[in-house]
Coordinates of C-alpha atoms and ligand atoms in Angstrom, one line a residue:
M604 CA 89.0 131.4 64.8
V605 CA 89.9 133.3 61.6
K606 CA 87.5 135.7 59.9
V607 CA 88.2 136.5 56.2
K608 CA 87.6 139.8 54.6
I609 CA 88.1 140.0 50.8
L610 CA 88.6 143.5 49.3
P611 CA 89.0 144.5 45.7
D612 CA 92.6 145.4 46.0
K613 CA 95.6 146.2 48.3
E614 CA 94.7 149.9 48.4
N615 CA 91.3 149.2 49.9
A616 CA 92.5 146.6 52.3
S617 CA 95.4 148.8 53.5
E618 CA 93.0 151.7 54.0
E619 CA 90.8 149.6 56.3
V620 CA 93.7 148.3 58.3
A621 CA 95.2 151.8 58.7
Q622 CA 91.8 153.2 59.8
M623 CA 91.5 150.3 62.3
M624 CA 95.0 151.1 63.7
H625 CA 94.2 154.8 63.9
D626 CA 90.9 154.1 65.7
L627 CA 92.8 151.8 68.2
I628 CA 95.4 154.6 68.9
V629 CA 92.7 157.2 69.5
E630 CA 90.8 154.9 71.8
K631 CA 93.9 153.6 73.6
P632 CA 96.8 156.1 73.4
N633 CA 99.1 153.6 75.2
A634 CA 98.3 150.7 72.9
V635 CA 100.9 148.1 72.2
I636 CA 101.2 147.2 68.5
G637 CA 103.0 144.3 66.9
V638 CA 104.5 145.3 63.5
A639 CA 105.5 143.2 60.6
T640 CA 108.2 143.9 58.0
G641 CA 108.0 142.9 54.3
S642 CA 106.3 144.6 51.4
T643 CA 102.8 143.8 52.5
P644 CA 102.1 146.3 55.4
E645 CA 104.1 149.2 53.9
L646 CA 101.0 151.0 52.4
A647 CA 99.0 150.6 55.6
Y648 CA 101.9 152.2 57.5
D649 CA 102.0 155.1 55.0
L650 CA 98.2 155.6 55.3
L651 CA 98.4 155.5 59.1
A652 CA 101.2 158.1 59.1
E653 CA 98.9 160.4 57.0
K654 CA 96.0 159.9 59.4
I655 CA 98.3 160.7 62.4
K656 CA 99.5 163.8 60.7
E657 CA 96.0 165.0 59.6
N658 CA 94.5 164.5 63.1
N659 CA 97.5 165.5 65.1
T660 CA 97.1 162.2 66.9
D661 CA 99.0 161.6 70.1
V662 CA 101.5 158.8 69.6
S663 CA 103.8 159.5 72.5
Q664 CA 102.6 156.6 74.7
L665 CA 102.4 153.9 72.0
Q666 CA 104.7 150.9 72.1
F667 CA 105.7 148.8 69.1
F668 CA 107.1 145.3 69.0
A669 CA 108.6 144.0 65.7
L670 CA 108.0 140.4 64.8
D671 CA 111.5 139.3 63.8
E672 CA 115.1 140.2 62.9
Y673 CA 117.9 138.5 61.0
I674 CA 120.8 137.2 63.0
A675 CA 124.3 138.4 62.2
L676 CA 123.2 141.3 59.9
P677 CA 124.4 144.6 61.3
W678 CA 121.5 146.9 62.4
D679 CA 122.8 149.6 60.2
H680 CA 122.4 147.4 57.1
P681 CA 119.5 148.9 55.2
E682 CA 117.7 145.5 55.2
S683 CA 118.1 144.7 58.9
Y684 CA 114.6 144.9 60.4
H685 CA 115.9 147.5 62.9
A686 CA 116.5 149.7 59.8
V687 CA 113.3 148.7 58.0
I688 CA 111.1 149.3 61.1
N689 CA 112.8 152.6 61.6
R690 CA 112.2 153.7 58.0
T691 CA 108.6 152.4 57.7
V692 CA 107.2 152.8 61.2
T693 CA 109.3 154.9 63.7
V694 CA 110.1 157.9 61.5
P695 CA 106.9 158.2 59.4
L696 CA 104.6 157.8 62.5
G697 CA 106.7 160.3 64.4
V698 CA 107.4 158.0 67.4
D699 CA 110.5 158.0 69.6
P700 CA 112.9 155.1 68.9
S701 CA 112.6 154.2 72.6
Q702 CA 109.0 153.3 72.0
V703 CA 110.0 150.7 69.3
H704 CA 111.3 147.2 70.1
V705 CA 113.0 144.8 67.7
P706 CA 114.1 141.4 68.9
E707 CA 117.8 140.8 69.2
A708 CA 119.9 137.7 69.2
P709 CA 123.6 137.2 69.6
D710 CA 125.5 136.4 66.4
D711 CA 126.2 132.9 67.7
A712 CA 122.4 132.4 67.7
T713 CA 122.2 131.1 71.2
E714 CA 118.6 130.4 72.0
G715 CA 118.3 131.3 75.7
P716 CA 118.8 135.0 75.6
V717 CA 116.0 135.6 73.1
R718 CA 113.2 134.7 75.6
Y719 CA 113.5 138.1 77.2
Y720 CA 111.4 139.5 74.3
D721 CA 108.2 137.7 75.5
E722 CA 108.8 139.1 78.9
Q723 CA 109.2 142.6 77.5
I724 CA 105.9 142.2 75.6
E725 CA 104.2 141.0 78.8
A726 CA 105.6 143.8 80.8
A727 CA 104.2 146.3 78.3
G728 CA 100.8 144.8 79.0
G729 CA 100.6 142.4 76.0
I730 CA 100.1 143.2 72.3
D731 CA 96.7 144.8 71.5
L732 CA 97.0 144.5 67.8
Q733 CA 99.5 142.3 65.9
L734 CA 100.0 142.9 62.2
L735 CA 101.2 139.9 60.1
G736 CA 102.1 139.1 56.5
I737 CA 102.5 135.6 55.3
G738 CA 105.2 133.9 53.2
R739 CA 104.6 131.8 50.1
N740 CA 105.2 128.7 52.3
G741 CA 102.8 129.9 54.9
H742 CA 105.3 131.3 57.4
I743 CA 104.2 134.0 59.8
G744 CA 107.0 136.0 61.2
F745 CA 110.0 133.7 60.6
N746 CA 108.0 130.7 61.9
E747 CA 108.7 128.3 59.1
P748 CA 106.8 125.1 58.5
G749 CA 107.1 122.7 61.4
T750 CA 107.4 125.4 64.1
P751 CA 105.5 124.4 67.2
F752 CA 102.3 126.4 67.7
E753 CA 103.2 127.0 71.4
S754 CA 106.7 128.4 70.5
P755 CA 107.8 131.6 72.3
T756 CA 110.3 134.0 70.7
H757 CA 113.1 131.8 69.4
V758 CA 115.9 131.4 66.9
G759 CA 114.8 129.7 63.6
R760 CA 116.4 128.7 60.3
L761 CA 115.0 130.2 57.1
T762 CA 113.9 127.8 54.4
E763 CA 115.5 128.2 50.9
M764 CA 112.2 129.5 49.6
T765 CA 112.2 132.2 52.2
R766 CA 115.8 133.2 51.4
Q767 CA 115.1 133.2 47.7
D768 CA 111.9 135.4 48.2
N769 CA 113.8 137.8 50.5
S770 CA 116.8 137.9 48.1
R771 CA 115.0 140.7 46.2
F772 CA 116.0 143.0 49.1
F773 CA 119.7 142.0 48.8
D774 CA 122.3 141.8 46.0
S775 CA 122.1 138.0 46.0
V776 CA 120.6 135.1 47.9
D777 CA 123.9 134.4 49.5
E778 CA 123.6 137.7 51.4
V779 CA 120.3 136.7 53.0
P780 CA 121.1 135.6 56.5
P781 CA 120.1 131.9 57.2
L782 CA 119.0 132.5 60.8
A783 CA 116.6 134.8 62.4
V784 CA 115.0 135.5 65.8
T785 CA 111.2 135.6 65.6
Q786 CA 108.2 136.0 67.9
G787 CA 106.9 132.4 68.1
I788 CA 103.5 131.3 67.0
G789 CA 102.7 131.0 70.8
T790 CA 103.7 134.7 71.2
I791 CA 101.5 135.7 68.2
L792 CA 98.6 133.7 69.6
K793 CA 98.7 135.8 72.8
S794 CA 98.0 139.1 71.0
R795 CA 94.5 140.4 71.7
K796 CA 93.8 140.9 68.0
A797 CA 95.7 139.8 65.0
I798 CA 95.4 141.1 61.4
L799 CA 97.0 139.2 58.6
M800 CA 97.3 140.9 55.2
A801 CA 98.0 139.1 52.0
F802 CA 98.0 140.4 48.5
G803 CA 98.6 138.9 45.1
E804 CA 98.2 135.4 43.5
A805 CA 101.6 134.3 44.9
K806 CA 100.0 134.1 48.4
A807 CA 96.9 132.2 47.3
D808 CA 98.2 128.7 48.2
A809 CA 99.5 129.9 51.6
I810 CA 96.1 131.5 52.4
R811 CA 94.2 128.3 51.3
D812 CA 96.5 126.2 53.5
S813 CA 96.1 128.5 56.5
L814 CA 92.3 128.1 56.4
A815 CA 92.4 124.4 55.7
E816 CA 91.3 122.4 58.8
P817 CA 92.6 121.1 61.1
P818 CA 95.4 123.4 62.0
A819 CA 98.8 121.7 61.4
E820 CA 102.3 122.8 62.3
E821 CA 103.5 122.2 58.7
R822 CA 101.2 125.1 57.7
P823 CA 102.2 127.9 60.2
G824 CA 99.4 130.2 59.1
S825 CA 96.9 127.6 60.1
G826 CA 98.0 128.2 63.7
L827 CA 96.0 131.4 63.6
Q828 CA 92.8 129.3 63.6
L829 CA 93.7 129.0 67.4
H830 CA 93.7 132.8 67.8
S831 CA 90.7 134.2 69.6
D832 CA 90.3 137.2 67.3
C833 CA 92.1 137.0 63.9
V834 CA 91.0 138.6 60.6
F835 CA 92.6 138.0 57.2
Y836 CA 92.5 141.0 54.9
L837 CA 92.9 139.7 51.4
D838 CA 92.7 141.1 47.9
E839 CA 90.8 139.0 45.4
A840 CA 94.0 137.4 44.0
A841 CA 95.2 136.2 47.4
A842 CA 91.7 134.9 48.2
A843 CA 91.3 133.1 44.8
K844 CA 91.7 129.6 46.4
V845 CA 89.7 130.2 49.6
D846 CA 86.9 127.7 49.4
C847 CA 85.1 128.6 52.5
E848 CA 82.4 131.3 52.6
P849 CA 84.2 134.5 53.7
L850 CA 82.7 135.8 57.0
K851 CA 81.5 139.3 56.9
V852 CA 83.6 141.6 59.0
D853 CA 82.3 145.1 59.9
Ligands
PGA1201 P1 106.0 140.2 52.0 O1 106.6 139.1 53.0 O2 105.1 141.0 52.8 O3 107.3 140.9 51.5 O4 105.3 139.4 50.9 C1 105.7 138.4 53.9 C2 106.4 137.4 54.6 O5 107.4 136.8 54.1 O6 106.0 137.1 55.8

């Protein structure tokens, strides 16, 4: 089931999410946190880093698992998710790189070897809190429309829309890798709590479709309706086409 929380703007929503993450870390210093890349969670990471600094919070036992990574993009490329997670999470939060996991896949994109990632997550005790953004076409992680809801970590092909949207991080769309390894929707559904953030009118259709019933695999975000504890944190623009009554979340 998805609860929806609508806040006036990205700043308010990011502050709430950062506070929730900080509360979890204080309560459970060995928490396992799933982290997303993209522009959406960046402010929440910055605010969390400030809280950790201000409170001298112990982060030495945390573990982080990134959602996804491009295939055949060198890890030292500034837009590889290894590099992005290092820049936005590992360094600002002051955690050791050994505490941070990013999925890997061979350049020939063979499927088999990527399943190890779900085993690593399970061995860490499972994800306590999974952060998510959403693509304009409703993808979560790189689970594009049509991905089975029970999918484990797997190799997927990016849609042209996703490659166009992500081309803003590259010199041209041709440089955006066509393949990625991603936690599956099944992996995401196993997290104990999931938080999806979406800001701006470009996400309004994807949010409406994610909440439209019944869940359908051509609308990946709608798979989150099958999650036992999922909250969407939206600004007013992203929530503009939500036609259900938002549930109050404390
Ligand atoms: P964004 O990407 O946060 O950069 O909008 C979200 C996504 O594509 O999942």
